[in-house]
Amino acid sequence: MQRIVNRHQLNMPKLGLGTWPMLGDECTRAVVQALELGYRHIDTAAAYNNEAAVGDALVQSTVPREQIHVTSKVWWDQLSPERMRASFDNTLRALRSDYVDLFLIHWPTQDWDLARTLETLVSFKEEGRARAIGVANFPLALVREVVEVMQVPLAAMQVEYHVALSQAKLLDFARQHDMALIAYSPLARNKVSEMPEIQQIAARHGVQPTQVALKWLIEQEQVAAVPKASGKANQLANLASLDVPLDDEDRALIAQLPKNIRIVSPAFAPAWDAE
Ligand SMILES: NC(=O)c1ccc[n+]([C@@H]2O[C@H](COP(=O)([O-])OP(=O)(O)OC[C@H]3O[C@@H](n4cnc5c(N)ncnc54)[C@H](OP(=O)(O)O)[C@@H]3O)[C@@H](O)[C@H]2O)c1
């Protein structure tokens, strides 16, 4: 599978498996199965309460740990250096690994000492316990401050991105700085299946609308995606999206969709448009 490799020590398959909101045995089974089918990129987080379930899957799977890219994240109320270190230790313990491949700050907050939080994140990378580091849900102004002003070597940003939400400015920024952009909720929680334009493109190629939506993301330079799928059929269908042949006519149709449908915007979300 195509990978994103960059100078910030990232080496990540473009298609991964999202694990929220799976818990316990359901999550372990889904991850073991995904690894059997060929997935080599798993997305988890402390806040998902499923890192131990993912850890069980990593142990049970016949795929060696070093062939699997694992991303995890620290929650926004754990961003003081002490709490962050404790959270990160828990993450590694739960995953039963001595490193993660990518470690992200899950959400920004206003109640933090940004410089110390970032220093702590960088220390995980320096210790070799986070192979690469990044942020999720940071608006452009904040990611710019972190990367350009504070010069933190971020390998990736993870944000909601799909056919009905533009992330053009963040993507430009990511490309300028050799960062990956990991699309979460890449199927817009399966709303893409109800979009007539996506259905039309899918019918033309004899594939599923979800496959069109995923291929549109994955074919973009520096873009990865982590669709969540619990059952074998959806996991396989999502992997097979890599083979969907989109053409310029399809891309033009997708470009005309409304691009302001944001699904994930909790009360603690930042002002998304801060540039
Ligand atoms: N950083 C963040 O703040 C953040 C926020 C949200 C999500 N995430 C990450 O991103 C991952 C994915 O996002 P998401 O779960 O919000 O949304 P999503 O991946 O867009 O959609 C998941 C939904 O689509 C269904 N689905 C998957 N493949 C399908 C297929 N081929 N055909 C039909 N339905 C299909 C799944 O059902 P089944 O399970 O039944 O297959 C599930 O209900 C999460 O699991 C999490 O790891 C990160």
CSV table of C-alpha atoms and ligand atoms in Angstrom, one decimal:
chain,number,residue,atom,x,y,z
A,1,MET,CA,0.0,0.0,0.0
A,2,GLN,CA,1.1,3.6,-0.7
A,3,ARG,CA,2.7,5.2,2.3
A,4,ILE,CA,3.5,8.7,3.5
A,5,VAL,CA,7.2,9.0,4.4
A,6,ASN,CA,8.6,12.3,5.5
A,7,ARG,CA,11.6,14.0,7.1
A,8,HIS,CA,9.9,14.0,10.5
A,9,GLN,CA,10.3,10.2,10.8
A,10,LEU,CA,6.8,9.4,9.6
A,11,ASN,CA,6.3,6.2,7.6
A,12,MET,CA,2.6,5.5,7.5
A,13,PRO,CA,0.3,3.6,5.2
A,14,LYS,CA,-2.2,5.9,3.6
A,15,LEU,CA,-5.2,3.8,4.6
A,16,GLY,CA,-5.7,3.0,8.3
A,17,LEU,CA,-8.4,1.6,10.6
A,18,GLY,CA,-10.2,4.0,12.9
A,19,THR,CA,-11.1,2.4,16.2
A,20,TRP,CA,-13.5,4.8,17.9
A,21,PRO,CA,-16.1,4.0,19.3
A,22,MET,CA,-15.2,0.3,19.5
A,23,LEU,CA,-14.5,-1.1,22.9
A,24,GLY,CA,-13.1,-4.3,24.5
A,25,ASP,CA,-13.4,-7.6,22.6
A,26,GLU,CA,-15.3,-6.0,19.7
A,27,CYS,CA,-12.3,-3.7,19.2
A,28,THR,CA,-9.7,-6.4,19.6
A,29,ARG,CA,-11.5,-8.7,17.1
A,30,ALA,CA,-11.9,-5.8,14.6
A,31,VAL,CA,-8.2,-4.9,14.8
A,32,VAL,CA,-7.0,-8.5,14.6
A,33,GLN,CA,-9.2,-9.1,11.6
A,34,ALA,CA,-8.1,-5.8,9.9
A,35,LEU,CA,-4.4,-6.8,10.3
A,36,GLU,CA,-5.3,-10.2,8.8
A,37,LEU,CA,-6.8,-8.5,5.8
A,38,GLY,CA,-3.8,-6.3,5.2
A,39,TYR,CA,-4.3,-3.1,7.3
A,40,ARG,CA,-1.0,-1.9,8.7
A,41,HIS,CA,-2.2,1.4,10.3
A,42,ILE,CA,-4.4,1.6,13.4
A,43,ASP,CA,-5.8,4.8,14.9
A,44,THR,CA,-6.5,4.9,18.7
A,45,ALA,CA,-6.5,7.4,21.5
A,46,ALA,CA,-6.5,7.5,25.3
A,47,ALA,CA,-9.9,9.1,25.2
A,48,TYR,CA,-11.3,6.1,23.2
A,49,ASN,CA,-10.8,3.8,26.2
A,50,ASN,CA,-9.7,1.1,23.8
A,51,GLU,CA,-5.9,1.3,23.8
A,52,ALA,CA,-5.7,-1.9,25.9
A,53,ALA,CA,-8.1,-3.6,23.4
A,54,VAL,CA,-5.8,-2.5,20.6
A,55,GLY,CA,-2.8,-3.7,22.6
A,56,ASP,CA,-4.5,-7.1,22.9
A,57,ALA,CA,-4.9,-7.2,19.1
A,58,LEU,CA,-1.3,-6.3,18.6
A,59,VAL,CA,-0.2,-9.2,20.8
A,60,GLN,CA,-2.7,-11.7,19.3
A,61,SER,CA,-2.0,-10.8,15.7
A,62,THR,CA,0.6,-12.8,13.7
A,63,VAL,CA,1.7,-9.5,12.1
A,64,PRO,CA,5.0,-8.3,13.8
A,65,ARG,CA,4.6,-5.1,15.7
A,66,GLU,CA,7.3,-3.3,13.7
A,67,GLN,CA,5.2,-3.7,10.5
A,68,ILE,CA,2.2,-1.9,12.0
A,69,HIS,CA,1.8,1.9,12.3
A,70,VAL,CA,0.0,2.8,15.5
A,71,THR,CA,-1.2,6.3,16.2
A,72,SER,CA,-2.5,7.4,19.6
A,73,LYS,CA,-3.4,10.7,21.3
A,74,VAL,CA,-3.5,12.5,24.5
A,75,TRP,CA,-6.7,14.2,25.6
A,76,TRP,CA,-7.0,18.0,26.0
A,77,ASP,CA,-7.4,18.0,29.8
A,78,GLN,CA,-4.0,16.2,30.2
A,79,LEU,CA,-1.7,18.7,28.6
A,80,SER,CA,0.4,19.8,31.6
A,81,PRO,CA,3.8,18.2,31.4
A,82,GLU,CA,3.2,15.9,34.4
A,83,ARG,CA,-0.3,14.7,33.2
A,84,MET,CA,0.8,14.4,29.7
A,85,ARG,CA,3.8,12.2,30.7
A,86,ALA,CA,1.5,10.0,32.8
A,87,SER,CA,-1.1,9.7,30.0
A,88,PHE,CA,1.6,8.8,27.5
A,89,ASP,CA,3.0,6.1,29.9
A,90,ASN,CA,-0.5,4.7,30.2
A,91,THR,CA,-0.9,4.6,26.5
A,92,LEU,CA,2.3,2.6,26.0
A,93,ARG,CA,1.4,0.3,28.8
A,94,ALA,CA,-2.0,-0.3,27.4
A,95,LEU,CA,-0.7,-0.9,23.9
A,96,ARG,CA,2.0,-3.1,25.3
A,97,SER,CA,4.6,-1.4,23.2
A,98,ASP,CA,7.6,0.6,24.0
A,99,TYR,CA,6.8,3.1,21.3
A,100,VAL,CA,4.0,4.5,19.2
A,101,ASP,CA,4.6,5.4,15.6
A,102,LEU,CA,2.7,8.7,15.9
A,103,PHE,CA,1.6,10.5,19.0
A,104,LEU,CA,-0.9,13.4,18.7
A,105,ILE,CA,-2.3,16.1,20.9
A,106,HIS,CA,-6.0,15.2,20.4
A,107,TRP,CA,-7.5,18.7,20.7
A,108,PRO,CA,-6.1,22.1,21.6
A,109,THR,CA,-7.2,23.9,24.7
A,110,GLN,CA,-6.9,27.5,26.0
A,111,ASP,CA,-6.0,26.3,29.5
A,112,TRP,CA,-2.3,25.4,28.8
A,113,ASP,CA,1.2,26.6,28.7
A,114,LEU,CA,1.6,25.9,25.0
A,115,ALA,CA,5.4,26.0,25.0
A,116,ARG,CA,5.7,23.5,27.8
A,117,THR,CA,3.1,21.2,26.3
A,118,LEU,CA,5.0,21.2,23.0
A,119,GLU,CA,8.3,20.7,24.8
A,120,THR,CA,6.8,17.6,26.5
A,121,LEU,CA,5.5,16.3,23.1
A,122,VAL,CA,9.0,16.8,21.6
A,123,SER,CA,10.6,15.0,24.6
A,124,PHE,CA,8.6,11.8,23.7
A,125,LYS,CA,10.1,11.9,20.3
A,126,GLU,CA,13.6,12.5,21.6
A,127,GLU,CA,13.3,9.6,23.9
A,128,GLY,CA,12.4,7.4,20.9
A,129,ARG,CA,9.0,6.5,22.5
A,130,ALA,CA,7.0,8.4,19.9
A,131,ARG,CA,8.6,7.8,16.5
A,132,ALA,CA,6.8,10.9,15.1
A,133,ILE,CA,4.6,13.6,16.7
A,134,GLY,CA,1.7,15.7,15.6
A,135,VAL,CA,-1.6,17.5,16.4
A,136,ALA,CA,-5.3,17.0,15.8
A,137,ASN,CA,-8.0,19.5,15.4
A,138,PHE,CA,-5.7,22.5,15.4
A,139,PRO,CA,-6.9,25.4,13.3
A,140,LEU,CA,-4.4,26.9,10.8
A,141,ALA,CA,-3.4,29.8,13.1
A,142,LEU,CA,-2.3,27.5,15.9
A,143,VAL,CA,-0.6,24.9,13.7
A,144,ARG,CA,1.3,27.8,12.0
A,145,GLU,CA,2.4,29.1,15.4
A,146,VAL,CA,3.6,25.7,16.4
A,147,VAL,CA,5.4,24.8,13.2
A,148,GLU,CA,6.7,28.2,12.0
A,149,VAL,CA,7.2,30.2,15.2
A,150,MET,CA,8.0,27.5,17.7
A,151,GLN,CA,9.7,25.3,15.0
A,152,VAL,CA,8.3,22.0,16.4
A,153,PRO,CA,8.9,19.2,13.9
A,154,LEU,CA,5.3,18.0,13.5
A,155,ALA,CA,5.0,15.0,11.2
A,156,ALA,CA,1.2,15.1,10.8
A,157,MET,CA,-2.0,16.7,11.6
A,158,GLN,CA,-5.3,14.8,11.9
A,159,VAL,CA,-8.6,16.6,11.1
A,160,GLU,CA,-12.0,15.9,9.8
A,161,TYR,CA,-11.8,15.7,6.1
A,162,HIS,CA,-14.1,14.3,3.4
A,163,VAL,CA,-15.9,15.1,0.2
A,164,ALA,CA,-18.2,17.5,1.9
A,165,LEU,CA,-15.7,19.5,4.0
A,166,SER,CA,-12.9,21.6,2.6
A,167,GLN,CA,-9.5,21.5,4.3
A,168,ALA,CA,-7.7,23.3,1.5
A,169,LYS,CA,-5.8,25.7,3.7
A,170,LEU,CA,-4.6,23.1,6.1
A,171,LEU,CA,-3.6,20.8,3.3
A,172,ASP,CA,-1.6,23.6,1.6
A,173,PHE,CA,0.2,24.2,4.9
A,174,ALA,CA,0.8,20.5,5.4
A,175,ARG,CA,2.4,20.1,2.0
A,176,GLN,CA,4.6,23.2,2.5
A,177,HIS,CA,5.9,21.7,5.7
A,178,ASP,CA,6.3,18.1,4.6
A,179,MET,CA,3.5,17.0,6.9
A,180,ALA,CA,0.8,14.4,6.4
A,181,LEU,CA,-2.8,15.3,6.7
A,182,ILE,CA,-4.8,12.3,8.2
A,183,ALA,CA,-8.5,12.5,7.4
A,184,TYR,CA,-10.8,11.4,10.2
A,185,SER,CA,-14.5,10.7,9.7
A,186,PRO,CA,-13.5,10.2,6.0
A,187,LEU,CA,-16.9,8.7,5.2
A,188,ALA,CA,-18.7,11.6,7.0
A,189,ARG,CA,-20.0,8.7,9.2
A,190,ASN,CA,-21.4,7.1,6.1
A,191,LYS,CA,-23.3,10.2,5.0
A,192,VAL,CA,-21.3,9.9,1.7
A,193,SER,CA,-23.5,6.9,0.8
A,194,GLU,CA,-26.5,9.2,0.6
A,195,MET,CA,-24.9,11.9,-1.6
A,196,PRO,CA,-26.4,11.7,-5.1
A,197,GLU,CA,-23.2,12.9,-6.8
A,198,ILE,CA,-21.1,10.3,-5.0
A,199,GLN,CA,-23.8,7.6,-5.8
A,200,GLN,CA,-23.6,8.7,-9.5
A,201,ILE,CA,-19.8,8.3,-9.7
A,202,ALA,CA,-20.0,5.0,-7.8
A,203,ALA,CA,-22.6,3.7,-10.2
A,204,ARG,CA,-20.5,4.7,-13.2
A,205,HIS,CA,-17.5,2.7,-11.9
A,206,GLY,CA,-19.6,-0.2,-10.5
A,207,VAL,CA,-18.3,0.4,-6.9
A,208,GLN,CA,-19.7,1.7,-3.6
A,209,PRO,CA,-20.1,5.4,-2.8
A,210,THR,CA,-17.9,4.9,0.3
A,211,GLN,CA,-15.1,3.6,-2.0
A,212,VAL,CA,-15.3,6.7,-4.2
A,213,ALA,CA,-15.1,8.9,-1.1
A,214,LEU,CA,-12.1,7.1,0.3
A,215,LYS,CA,-10.2,7.0,-3.0
A,216,TRP,CA,-10.8,10.7,-3.5
A,217,LEU,CA,-8.9,11.3,-0.2
A,218,ILE,CA,-6.2,8.7,-0.5
A,219,GLU,CA,-5.2,9.8,-4.0
A,220,GLN,CA,-4.4,13.3,-2.8
A,221,GLU,CA,-0.7,14.0,-2.1
A,222,GLN,CA,0.1,13.8,1.7
A,223,VAL,CA,-3.4,12.7,2.6
A,224,ALA,CA,-4.1,9.5,4.6
A,225,ALA,CA,-7.5,8.3,5.9
A,226,VAL,CA,-8.7,6.3,8.9
A,227,PRO,CA,-12.2,5.0,8.2
A,228,LYS,CA,-13.7,3.1,11.1
A,229,ALA,CA,-15.2,-0.3,10.1
A,230,SER,CA,-16.0,-3.1,12.5
A,231,GLY,CA,-17.1,-5.9,10.2
A,232,LYS,CA,-15.1,-7.8,7.6
A,233,ALA,CA,-17.2,-6.7,4.6
A,234,ASN,CA,-16.7,-3.0,5.3
A,235,GLN,CA,-13.0,-3.4,6.2
A,236,LEU,CA,-12.4,-5.2,2.9
A,237,ALA,CA,-14.5,-2.7,0.8
A,238,ASN,CA,-12.5,0.2,2.3
A,239,LEU,CA,-9.2,-1.5,1.4
A,240,ALA,CA,-10.4,-2.1,-2.1
A,241,SER,CA,-11.2,1.6,-2.5
A,242,LEU,CA,-7.5,2.0,-3.4
A,243,ASP,CA,-8.2,0.3,-6.7
A,244,VAL,CA,-11.1,2.6,-7.7
A,245,PRO,CA,-10.3,4.5,-10.9
A,246,LEU,CA,-11.4,8.1,-10.4
A,247,ASP,CA,-11.1,10.5,-13.4
A,248,ASP,CA,-11.2,14.2,-13.9
A,249,GLU,CA,-14.9,14.2,-14.5
A,250,ASP,CA,-15.5,12.5,-11.1
A,251,ARG,CA,-13.1,15.0,-9.4
A,252,ALA,CA,-14.9,17.9,-11.0
A,253,LEU,CA,-18.3,16.7,-9.7
A,254,ILE,CA,-16.9,16.2,-6.2
A,255,ALA,CA,-15.3,19.7,-6.3
A,256,GLN,CA,-18.8,21.1,-6.7
A,257,LEU,CA,-20.3,19.5,-3.6
A,258,PRO,CA,-21.0,21.8,-0.6
A,259,LYS,CA,-17.8,21.9,1.4
A,260,ASN,CA,-19.0,23.0,4.8
A,261,ILE,CA,-20.4,19.9,6.4
A,262,ARG,CA,-18.5,19.4,9.7
A,263,ILE,CA,-19.7,16.5,11.8
A,264,VAL,CA,-17.3,16.7,14.7
A,265,SER,CA,-17.4,20.0,16.6
A,266,PRO,CA,-17.9,19.5,20.3
A,267,ALA,CA,-18.3,22.4,22.8
A,268,PHE,CA,-14.5,22.5,23.5
A,269,ALA,CA,-13.6,22.7,19.8
A,270,PRO,CA,-11.4,25.7,18.7
A,271,ALA,CA,-12.6,28.5,16.4
A,272,TRP,CA,-12.1,26.4,13.2
A,273,ASP,CA,-11.5,29.3,10.9
A,274,ALA,CA,-8.7,31.0,12.9
A,275,GLU,CA,-6.0,31.7,10.3
B,1,LIG,N1,-8.8,13.1,16.0
B,1,LIG,C1,-10.1,13.2,16.3
B,1,LIG,O1,-10.6,14.1,17.0
B,1,LIG,C2,-11.1,12.2,15.7
B,1,LIG,C3,-12.4,12.4,15.7
B,1,LIG,C4,-13.3,11.5,15.2
B,1,LIG,C5,-12.8,10.3,14.6
B,1,LIG,N2,-11.4,10.1,14.7
B,1,LIG,C6,-10.8,8.8,14.2
B,1,LIG,O2,-11.3,8.6,12.9
B,1,LIG,C7,-12.0,7.3,12.8
B,1,LIG,C8,-13.1,7.4,11.7
B,1,LIG,O3,-14.0,8.4,11.9
B,1,LIG,P1,-15.5,8.1,12.3
B,1,LIG,O4,-15.6,6.8,13.0
B,1,LIG,O5,-16.0,9.4,13.0
B,1,LIG,O6,-16.3,8.1,10.9
B,1,LIG,P2,-16.2,7.3,9.5
B,1,LIG,O7,-15.0,6.5,9.5
B,1,LIG,O8,-16.4,8.4,8.5
B,1,LIG,O9,-17.5,6.4,9.5
B,1,LIG,C9,-17.6,5.3,10.3
B,1,LIG,C10,-19.0,4.7,10.0
B,1,LIG,O10,-19.0,4.3,8.6
B,1,LIG,C11,-19.4,2.9,8.6
B,1,LIG,N3,-18.7,2.3,7.5
B,1,LIG,C12,-17.3,2.0,7.4
B,1,LIG,N4,-17.0,1.5,6.2
B,1,LIG,C13,-18.2,1.4,5.5
B,1,LIG,C14,-18.5,0.9,4.2
B,1,LIG,N5,-17.6,0.4,3.4
B,1,LIG,N6,-19.8,0.9,3.8
B,1,LIG,C15,-20.8,1.4,4.7
B,1,LIG,N7,-20.5,1.9,5.9
B,1,LIG,C16,-19.2,1.9,6.3
B,1,LIG,C17,-19.0,2.3,9.9
B,1,LIG,O11,-19.8,1.2,10.2
B,1,LIG,P3,-19.3,-0.2,10.7
B,1,LIG,O12,-18.4,0.0,11.9
B,1,LIG,O13,-20.5,-1.0,10.9
B,1,LIG,O14,-18.4,-0.8,9.6
B,1,LIG,C18,-19.3,3.5,10.9
B,1,LIG,O15,-20.6,3.5,11.2
B,1,LIG,C19,-12.5,7.1,14.2
B,1,LIG,O16,-12.7,5.7,14.4
B,1,LIG,C20,-11.3,7.6,15.0
B,1,LIG,O17,-10.2,6.6,15.0
B,1,LIG,C21,-10.6,11.0,15.2
